[in-house]
Amino acid sequence: MALITTALCSFGMSGHLFHAPFIDVHPDFNLYGVLERTKNLTEKKYPNIKTFRSLEALLQDDSIDLVIVNTPNITHYDFTKRIIEVGKHVVVEKPFTVTAVEAQELIELAEKHKVKLSVYHNRRWDSDFKTVKKIVEQGVLGDIVEAEFHYDRFEPELSYKTHKETPTEGVGSLYDLGSHLIDQVLQLFGMPKRVFASLDSFRENSEVGDYFDVKLYYDSKYVTLKSSYFVREPLPAYSIHGTKGSFIKSKADIQETELQKELKPNTNNWGVEPESEKGLLHIMKDGRSYKQSVNTEIGDYMTYYDGISEAILNNKPLPVSANEAKQVIQIIEAAIKSNLEKRVIEL
């Protein structure tokens, strides 16, 4: 079978943890190259990899089929545009772009050049969210009337990554963490009708947003997305309430932790949460109350790259379409506008 020759645009946390390990062990991919302007970090882990010192040099290599744009958010549009223009497929780290206008331009450009363009919304394959999605789709909660999603941390200190703390477009927790939550909500409920948001920063000397409270209004339900860097005792990551009952689930996917331990994605028991992190389902059925623990689904980010392989080699639908990712950016832009103007924004 033909291999998909793949290059990374950087080898920071994203490349090291979320892309290279999966590409390396997947039989349909060849982890071929990486863009490192001055360092040789990738070669220490993948000795046979080719190192490029500029994006121009990478783009000139005709053997590359797929490029992973995993650079700072502000560069996503420019890098992706240049890659598409030379006819290579692209996977872009979330958030897709800074603006929906940029996203739409890239979508049209990819169609023009007949290349695949996808965005790495890997949290669709978190064990906890997969469990929530299964419960919602089963309909045991009845009609959903309210949901609250959290992506909280306790990190009072500023990040050592300068680009994450520099107040430029596309930085802050709404883009970095909010894009995960928004994508998950869109998978469950589709696009909301209206958005209202409060955005802030509470860390000392912080110049970028580290707090958000985003309200999404649907015809028959309300969804709240929240994140703070000052949550020492975690709240449930998912609280879903319907006409027949509730489901509560912690944020407990272990894949990132496993990757930090240098475990490979094809390791036995990959993505299996501890028994202690089961979800809680409490519903009414036939006039009686039922409360039970729910086994957690298995997390597996490899599903994303399985989908990318199928899309490139067999022309199957992408696991995350660029249009889906553009909707995430539309909601982020609406939230920013809502915070600035202190009003509800119609979508």
GROMACS .gro file of N, CA, C and O in nm, residues 152-253:
model
  408
  152ASP      N    1  -1.120   2.326   3.279
  152ASP     CA    2  -1.055   2.407   3.383
  152ASP      C    3  -0.915   2.357   3.414
  152ASP      O    4  -0.881   2.241   3.391
  153ARG      N    5  -0.836   2.448   3.472
  153ARG     CA    6  -0.700   2.416   3.515
  153ARG      C    7  -0.669   2.494   3.641
  153ARG      O    8  -0.741   2.588   3.676
  154PHE      N    9  -0.560   2.457   3.706
  154PHE     CA   10  -0.505   2.544   3.810
  154PHE      C   11  -0.362   2.576   3.771
  154PHE      O   12  -0.269   2.502   3.798
  155GLU      N   13  -0.346   2.687   3.700
  155GLU     CA   14  -0.215   2.730   3.649
  155GLU      C   15  -0.202   2.881   3.666
  155GLU      O   16  -0.215   2.957   3.571
  156PRO      N   17  -0.176   2.927   3.789
  156PRO     CA   18  -0.167   3.071   3.816
  156PRO      C   19  -0.051   3.141   3.745
  156PRO      O   20  -0.056   3.262   3.723
  157GLU      N   21   0.054   3.066   3.712
  157GLU     CA   22   0.173   3.126   3.652
  157GLU      C   23   0.157   3.136   3.500
  157GLU      O   24   0.091   3.055   3.437
  158LEU      N   25   0.222   3.235   3.442
  158LEU     CA   26   0.221   3.251   3.298
  158LEU      C   27   0.299   3.138   3.232
  158LEU      O   28   0.393   3.083   3.289
  159SER      N   29   0.260   3.103   3.110
  159SER     CA   30   0.327   2.996   3.037
  159SER      C   31   0.467   3.039   2.995
  159SER      O   32   0.492   3.156   2.964
  160TYR      N   33   0.558   2.942   2.993
  160TYR     CA   34   0.694   2.969   2.943
  160TYR      C   35   0.695   2.987   2.792
  160TYR      O   36   0.792   3.035   2.734
  161LYS      N   37   0.584   2.947   2.725
  161LYS     CA   38   0.574   2.963   2.581
  161LYS      C   39   0.534   3.107   2.550
  161LYS      O   40   0.417   3.146   2.567
  162THR      N   41   0.629   3.186   2.508
  162THR     CA   42   0.608   3.329   2.489
  162THR      C   43   0.493   3.359   2.393
  162THR      O   44   0.414   3.451   2.417
  163HIS      N   45   0.480   3.280   2.287
  163HIS     CA   46   0.376   3.310   2.188
  163HIS      C   47   0.236   3.294   2.246
  163HIS      O   48   0.141   3.353   2.196
  164LYS      N   49   0.222   3.215   2.354
  164LYS     CA   50   0.090   3.197   2.415
  164LYS      C   51   0.053   3.312   2.507
  164LYS      O   52  -0.064   3.329   2.543
  165GLU      N   53   0.152   3.392   2.548
  165GLU     CA   54   0.127   3.501   2.641
  165GLU      C   55   0.141   3.639   2.577
  165GLU      O   56   0.126   3.741   2.643
  166THR      N   57   0.170   3.642   2.447
  166THR     CA   58   0.183   3.768   2.376
  166THR      C   59   0.047   3.808   2.320
  166THR      O   60  -0.016   3.727   2.249
  167PRO      N   61  -0.003   3.927   2.351
  167PRO     CA   62  -0.139   3.966   2.311
  167PRO      C   63  -0.152   3.995   2.161
  167PRO      O   64  -0.157   4.110   2.117
  168THR      N   65  -0.154   3.887   2.083
  168THR     CA   66  -0.178   3.899   1.939
  168THR      C   67  -0.309   3.829   1.905
  168THR      O   68  -0.369   3.763   1.989
  169GLU      N   69  -0.353   3.841   1.782
  169GLU     CA   70  -0.476   3.776   1.740
  169GLU      C   71  -0.464   3.624   1.753
  169GLU      O   72  -0.360   3.567   1.724
  170GLY      N   73  -0.571   3.562   1.799
  170GLY     CA   74  -0.575   3.417   1.804
  170GLY      C   75  -0.516   3.354   1.928
  170GLY      O   76  -0.507   3.231   1.935
  171VAL      N   77  -0.477   3.434   2.028
  171VAL     CA   78  -0.422   3.377   2.151
  171VAL      C   79  -0.527   3.383   2.261
  171VAL      O   80  -0.628   3.453   2.251
  172GLY      N   81  -0.501   3.312   2.370
  172GLY     CA   82  -0.591   3.311   2.484
  172GLY      C   83  -0.668   3.181   2.495
  172GLY      O   84  -0.676   3.101   2.401
  173SER      N   85  -0.727   3.159   2.612
  173SER     CA   86  -0.790   3.031   2.640
  173SER      C   87  -0.914   3.005   2.555
  173SER      O   88  -0.949   2.889   2.532
  174LEU      N   89  -0.981   3.108   2.508
  174LEU     CA   90  -1.099   3.085   2.425
  174LEU      C   91  -1.060   3.016   2.295
  174LEU      O   92  -1.129   2.923   2.249
  175TYR      N   93  -0.949   3.058   2.233
  175TYR     CA   94  -0.901   2.992   2.112
  175TYR      C   95  -0.840   2.856   2.145
  175TYR      O   96  -0.865   2.757   2.074
  176ASP      N   97  -0.759   2.848   2.251
  176ASP     CA   98  -0.685   2.725   2.278
  176ASP      C   99  -0.769   2.615   2.341
  176ASP      O  100  -0.761   2.499   2.300
  177LEU      N  101  -0.847   2.648   2.443
  177LEU     CA  102  -0.929   2.549   2.511
  177LEU      C  103  -1.074   2.556   2.465
  177LEU      O  104  -1.140   2.453   2.450
  178GLY      N  105  -1.122   2.677   2.442
  178GLY     CA  106  -1.260   2.694   2.400
  178GLY      C  107  -1.291   2.625   2.270
  178GLY      O  108  -1.403   2.574   2.250
  179SER      N  109  -1.194   2.621   2.179
  179SER     CA  110  -1.219   2.557   2.050
  179SER      C  111  -1.252   2.409   2.067
  179SER      O  112  -1.332   2.353   1.992
  180HIS      N  113  -1.191   2.343   2.167
  180HIS     CA  114  -1.224   2.203   2.196
  180HIS      C  115  -1.370   2.190   2.238
  180HIS      O  116  -1.445   2.106   2.186
  181LEU      N  117  -1.410   2.271   2.336
  181LEU     CA  118  -1.546   2.261   2.389
  181LEU      C  119  -1.649   2.296   2.283
  181LEU      O  120  -1.754   2.231   2.273
  182ILE      N  121  -1.622   2.401   2.205
  182ILE     CA  122  -1.717   2.442   2.102
  182ILE      C  123  -1.735   2.331   2.000
  182ILE      O  124  -1.848   2.299   1.960
  183ASP      N  125  -1.626   2.270   1.957
  183ASP     CA  126  -1.636   2.162   1.860
  183ASP      C  127  -1.719   2.047   1.916
  183ASP      O  128  -1.802   1.987   1.844
  184GLN      N  129  -1.700   2.015   2.043
  184GLN     CA  130  -1.776   1.906   2.103
  184GLN      C  131  -1.926   1.939   2.107
  184GLN      O  132  -2.010   1.854   2.077
  185VAL      N  133  -1.957   2.061   2.145
  185VAL     CA  134  -2.098   2.102   2.149
  185VAL      C  135  -2.160   2.095   2.010
  185VAL      O  136  -2.274   2.049   1.992
  186LEU      N  137  -2.087   2.140   1.910
  186LEU     CA  138  -2.138   2.135   1.773
  186LEU      C  139  -2.164   1.991   1.729
  186LEU      O  140  -2.259   1.963   1.655
  187GLN      N  141  -2.081   1.898   1.775
  187GLN     CA  142  -2.102   1.758   1.743
  187GLN      C  143  -2.231   1.704   1.803
  187GLN      O  144  -2.298   1.619   1.746
  188LEU      N  145  -2.266   1.755   1.920
  188LEU     CA  146  -2.386   1.708   1.990
  188LEU      C  147  -2.513   1.778   1.944
  188LEU      O  148  -2.616   1.715   1.922
  189PHE      N  149  -2.504   1.912   1.930
  189PHE     CA  150  -2.626   1.991   1.915
  189PHE      C  151  -2.631   2.079   1.790
  189PHE      O  152  -2.734   2.143   1.766
  190GLY      N  153  -2.524   2.086   1.713
  190GLY     CA  154  -2.523   2.174   1.597
  190GLY      C  155  -2.501   2.319   1.635
  190GLY      O  156  -2.469   2.351   1.749
  191MET      N  157  -2.519   2.408   1.538
  191MET     CA  158  -2.494   2.550   1.560
  191MET      C  159  -2.605   2.612   1.646
  191MET      O  160  -2.723   2.587   1.625
  192PRO      N  161  -2.566   2.695   1.744
  192PRO     CA  162  -2.665   2.767   1.824
  192PRO      C  163  -2.724   2.884   1.746
  192PRO      O  164  -2.677   2.917   1.637
  193LYS      N  165  -2.826   2.946   1.804
  193LYS     CA  166  -2.889   3.063   1.742
  193LYS      C  167  -2.822   3.192   1.785
  193LYS      O  168  -2.809   3.287   1.707
  194ARG      N  169  -2.780   3.197   1.911
  194ARG     CA  170  -2.723   3.320   1.967
  194ARG      C  171  -2.609   3.287   2.062
  194ARG      O  172  -2.601   3.176   2.114
  195VAL      N  173  -2.524   3.388   2.087
  195VAL     CA  174  -2.407   3.371   2.175
  195VAL      C  175  -2.396   3.491   2.268
  195VAL      O  176  -2.414   3.606   2.226
  196PHE      N  177  -2.366   3.463   2.395
  196PHE     CA  178  -2.334   3.569   2.492
  196PHE      C  179  -2.212   3.524   2.571
  196PHE      O  180  -2.205   3.408   2.613
  197ALA      N  181  -2.115   3.613   2.591
  197ALA     CA  182  -1.990   3.570   2.652
  197ALA      C  183  -1.931   3.674   2.745
  197ALA      O  184  -1.943   3.794   2.723
  198SER      N  185  -1.864   3.623   2.849
  198SER     CA  186  -1.779   3.704   2.937
  198SER      C  187  -1.638   3.648   2.929
  198SER      O  188  -1.616   3.529   2.956
  199LEU      N  189  -1.543   3.732   2.890
  199LEU     CA  190  -1.403   3.692   2.877
  199LEU      C  191  -1.318   3.778   2.968
  199LEU      O  192  -1.343   3.898   2.983
  200ASP      N  193  -1.215   3.717   3.029
  200ASP     CA  194  -1.134   3.795   3.124
  200ASP      C  195  -0.998   3.729   3.141
  200ASP      O  196  -0.971   3.621   3.086
  201SER      N  197  -0.912   3.795   3.218
  201SER     CA  198  -0.783   3.738   3.257
  201SER      C  199  -0.759   3.770   3.404
  201SER      O  200  -0.778   3.885   3.447
  202PHE      N  201  -0.718   3.669   3.482
  202PHE     CA  202  -0.702   3.684   3.626
  202PHE      C  203  -0.560   3.657   3.675
  202PHE      O  204  -0.526   3.694   3.787
  203ARG      N  205  -0.476   3.596   3.593
  203ARG     CA  206  -0.339   3.571   3.638
  203ARG      C  207  -0.261   3.702   3.645
  203ARG      O  208  -0.281   3.792   3.564
  204GLU      N  209  -0.174   3.710   3.741
  204GLU     CA  210  -0.095   3.832   3.759
  204GLU      C  211  -0.010   3.859   3.634
  204GLU      O  212   0.058   3.771   3.584
  205ASN      N  213  -0.018   3.980   3.584
  205ASN     CA  214   0.057   4.026   3.466
  205ASN      C  215   0.014   3.958   3.336
  205ASN      O  216   0.083   3.968   3.234
  206SER      N  217  -0.101   3.892   3.338
  206SER     CA  218  -0.148   3.829   3.215
  206SER      C  219  -0.200   3.933   3.118
  206SER      O  220  -0.274   4.023   3.155
  207GLU      N  221  -0.161   3.920   2.991
  207GLU     CA  222  -0.209   4.009   2.886
  207GLU      C  223  -0.301   3.939   2.787
  207GLU      O  224  -0.343   3.998   2.688
  208VAL      N  225  -0.330   3.811   2.814
  208VAL     CA  226  -0.420   3.735   2.727
  208VAL      C  227  -0.529   3.672   2.813
  208VAL      O  228  -0.515   3.654   2.934
  209GLY      N  229  -0.639   3.638   2.749
  209GLY     CA  230  -0.752   3.582   2.821
  209GLY      C  231  -0.721   3.446   2.882
  209GLY      O  232  -0.664   3.359   2.817
  210ASP      N  233  -0.759   3.429   3.011
  210ASP     CA  234  -0.744   3.300   3.076
  210ASP      C  235  -0.874   3.255   3.144
  210ASP      O  236  -0.875   3.164   3.225
  211TYR      N  237  -0.984   3.322   3.109
  211TYR     CA  238  -1.115   3.287   3.164
  211TYR      C  239  -1.221   3.312   3.058
  211TYR      O  240  -1.217   3.414   2.988
  212PHE      N  241  -1.314   3.219   3.045
  212PHE     CA  242  -1.431   3.247   2.961
  212PHE      C  243  -1.555   3.179   3.017
  212PHE      O  244  -1.547   3.074   3.081
  213ASP      N  245  -1.666   3.244   2.992
  213ASP     CA  246  -1.798   3.191   3.025
  213ASP      C  247  -1.886   3.224   2.904
  213ASP      O  248  -1.925   3.339   2.883
  214VAL      N  249  -1.911   3.124   2.822
  214VAL     CA  250  -1.981   3.143   2.695
  214VAL      C  251  -2.116   3.074   2.701
  214VAL      O  252  -2.124   2.954   2.733
  215LYS      N  253  -2.222   3.148   2.673
  215LYS     CA  254  -2.358   3.094   2.670
  215LYS      C  255  -2.402   3.076   2.525
  215LYS      O  256  -2.395   3.170   2.445
  216LEU      N  257  -2.446   2.956   2.493
  216LEU     CA  258  -2.498   2.926   2.360
  216LEU      C  259  -2.648   2.901   2.372
  216LEU      O  260  -2.692   2.817   2.452
  217TYR      N  261  -2.724   2.974   2.294
  217TYR     CA  262  -2.869   2.965   2.301
  217TYR      C  263  -2.924   2.890   2.180
  217TYR      O  264  -2.901   2.929   2.065
  218TYR      N  265  -2.999   2.783   2.206
  218TYR     CA  266  -3.067   2.706   2.104
  218TYR      C  267  -3.218   2.730   2.119
  218TYR      O  268  -3.263   2.794   2.213
  219ASP      N  269  -3.296   2.674   2.027
  219ASP     CA  270  -3.441   2.693   2.034
  219ASP      C  271  -3.501   2.634   2.161
  219ASP      O  272  -3.595   2.688   2.219
  220SER      N  273  -3.446   2.521   2.207
  220SER     CA  274  -3.508   2.453   2.321
  220SER      C  275  -3.408   2.409   2.426
  220SER      O  276  -3.438   2.323   2.509
  221LYS      N  277  -3.287   2.466   2.424
  221LYS     CA  278  -3.188   2.431   2.525
  221LYS      C  279  -3.085   2.542   2.541
  221LYS      O  280  -3.071   2.629   2.453
  222TYR      N  281  -3.014   2.539   2.654
  222TYR     CA  282  -2.906   2.633   2.681
  222TYR      C  283  -2.779   2.554   2.711
  222TYR      O  284  -2.783   2.453   2.782
  223VAL      N  285  -2.667   2.601   2.656
  223VAL     CA  286  -2.539   2.535   2.680
  223VAL      C  287  -2.439   2.639   2.730
  223VAL      O  288  -2.426   2.747   2.672
  224THR      N  289  -2.369   2.605   2.838
  224THR     CA  290  -2.267   2.693   2.895
  224THR      C  291  -2.130   2.628   2.881
  224THR      O  292  -2.113   2.510   2.912
  225LEU      N  293  -2.034   2.705   2.833
  225LEU     CA  294  -1.894   2.661   2.822
  225LEU      C  295  -1.809   2.747   2.914
  225LEU      O  296  -1.813   2.870   2.903
  226LYS      N  297  -1.732   2.683   3.002
  226LYS     CA  298  -1.655   2.761   3.099
  226LYS      C  299  -1.511   2.709   3.108
  226LYS      O  300  -1.486   2.589   3.096
  227SER      N  301  -1.422   2.803   3.135
  227SER     CA  302  -1.282   2.766   3.160
  227SER      C  303  -1.217   2.872   3.247
  227SER      O  304  -1.239   2.992   3.228
  228SER      N  305  -1.140   2.826   3.345
  228SER     CA  306  -1.064   2.915   3.431
  228SER      C  307  -0.932   2.849   3.465
  228SER      O  308  -0.922   2.727   3.473
  229TYR      N  309  -0.829   2.931   3.485
  229TYR     CA  310  -0.698   2.880   3.528
  229TYR      C  311  -0.685   2.880   3.680
  229TYR      O  312  -0.577   2.855   3.733
  230PHE      N  313  -0.796   2.905   3.749
  230PHE     CA  314  -0.794   2.908   3.896
  230PHE      C  315  -0.898   2.813   3.954
  230PHE      O  316  -0.972   2.848   4.046
  231VAL      N  317  -0.902   2.691   3.903
  231VAL     CA  318  -0.991   2.589   3.957
  231VAL      C  319  -0.905   2.479   4.017
  231VAL      O  320  -0.852   2.393   3.946
  232ARG      N  321  -0.889   2.484   4.150
  232ARG     CA  322  -0.801   2.388   4.218
  232ARG      C  323  -0.873   2.254   4.240
  232ARG      O  324  -0.812   2.148   4.235
  233GLU      N  325  -1.000   2.261   4.268
  233GLU     CA  326  -1.080   2.139   4.286
  233GLU      C  327  -1.173   2.127   4.166
  233GLU      O  328  -1.266   2.206   4.151
  234PRO      N  329  -1.149   2.030   4.080
  234PRO     CA  330  -1.224   2.025   3.954
  234PRO      C  331  -1.372   1.998   3.972
  234PRO      O  332  -1.413   1.917   4.055
  235LEU      N  333  -1.451   2.067   3.891
  235LEU     CA  334  -1.594   2.042   3.881
  235LEU      C  335  -1.616   1.935   3.773
  235LEU      O  336  -1.522   1.904   3.698
  236PRO      N  337  -1.736   1.879   3.763
  236PRO     CA  338  -1.760   1.787   3.652
  236PRO      C  339  -1.732   1.856   3.518
  236PRO      O  340  -1.765   1.973   3.498
  237ALA      N  341  -1.668   1.785   3.428
  237ALA     CA  342  -1.638   1.843   3.297
  237ALA      C  343  -1.764   1.851   3.212
  237ALA      O  344  -1.777   1.941   3.128
  238TYR      N  345  -1.857   1.759   3.234
  238TYR     CA  346  -1.979   1.755   3.155
  238TYR      C  347  -2.099   1.734   3.247
  238TYR      O  348  -2.102   1.636   3.323
  239SER      N  349  -2.195   1.823   3.239
  239SER     CA  350  -2.322   1.808   3.311
  239SER      C  351  -2.433   1.826   3.207
  239SER      O  352  -2.448   1.935   3.152
  240ILE      N  353  -2.508   1.720   3.182
  240ILE     CA  354  -2.613   1.723   3.080
  240ILE      C  355  -2.746   1.694   3.149
  240ILE      O  356  -2.760   1.593   3.219
  241HIS      N  357  -2.844   1.781   3.130
  241HIS     CA  358  -2.973   1.766   3.196
  241HIS      C  359  -3.085   1.764   3.093
  241HIS      O  360  -3.092   1.851   3.005
  242GLY      N  361  -3.172   1.663   3.104
  242GLY     CA  362  -3.283   1.649   3.011
  242GLY      C  363  -3.414   1.627   3.082
  242GLY      O  364  -3.421   1.624   3.207
  243THR      N  365  -3.519   1.607   3.006
  243THR     CA  366  -3.652   1.592   3.063
  243THR      C  367  -3.669   1.460   3.140
  243THR      O  368  -3.764   1.444   3.216
  244LYS      N  369  -3.575   1.365   3.120
  244LYS     CA  370  -3.585   1.237   3.192
  244LYS      C  371  -3.474   1.218   3.295
  244LYS      O  372  -3.475   1.118   3.368
  245GLY      N  373  -3.378   1.311   3.301
  245GLY     CA  374  -3.272   1.295   3.400
  245GLY      C  375  -3.143   1.363   3.362
  245GLY      O  376  -3.140   1.446   3.270
  246SER      N  377  -3.036   1.324   3.432
  246SER     CA  378  -2.907   1.393   3.418
  246SER      C  379  -2.793   1.293   3.399
  246SER      O  380  -2.802   1.177   3.443
  247PHE      N  381  -2.685   1.342   3.336
  247PHE     CA  382  -2.562   1.266   3.325
  247PHE      C  383  -2.445   1.356   3.360
  247PHE      O  384  -2.434   1.468   3.310
  248ILE      N  385  -2.359   1.307   3.449
  248ILE     CA  386  -2.243   1.383   3.496
  248ILE      C  387  -2.117   1.303   3.467
  248ILE      O  388  -2.111   1.183   3.495
  249LYS      N  389  -2.016   1.370   3.412
  249LYS     CA  390  -1.891   1.299   3.379
  249LYS      C  391  -1.771   1.388   3.405
  249LYS      O  392  -1.770   1.507   3.371
  250SER      N  393  -1.668   1.329   3.465
  250SER     CA  394  -1.542   1.399   3.489
  250SER      C  395  -1.460   1.407   3.360
  250SER      O  396  -1.484   1.332   3.265
  251LYS      N  397  -1.362   1.498   3.359
  251LYS     CA  398  -1.265   1.503   3.250
  251LYS      C  399  -1.150   1.412   3.289
  251LYS      O  400  -1.069   1.448   3.375
  252ALA      N  401  -1.143   1.294   3.229
  252ALA     CA  402  -1.048   1.195   3.278
  252ALA      C  403  -0.976   1.119   3.167
  252ALA      O  404  -0.912   1.017   3.195
  253ASP      N  405  -0.985   1.166   3.043
  253ASP     CA  406  -0.914   1.099   2.935
  253ASP      C  407  -0.765   1.094   2.967
  253ASP      O  408  -0.706   1.195   3.009
   0.00000   0.00000   0.00000
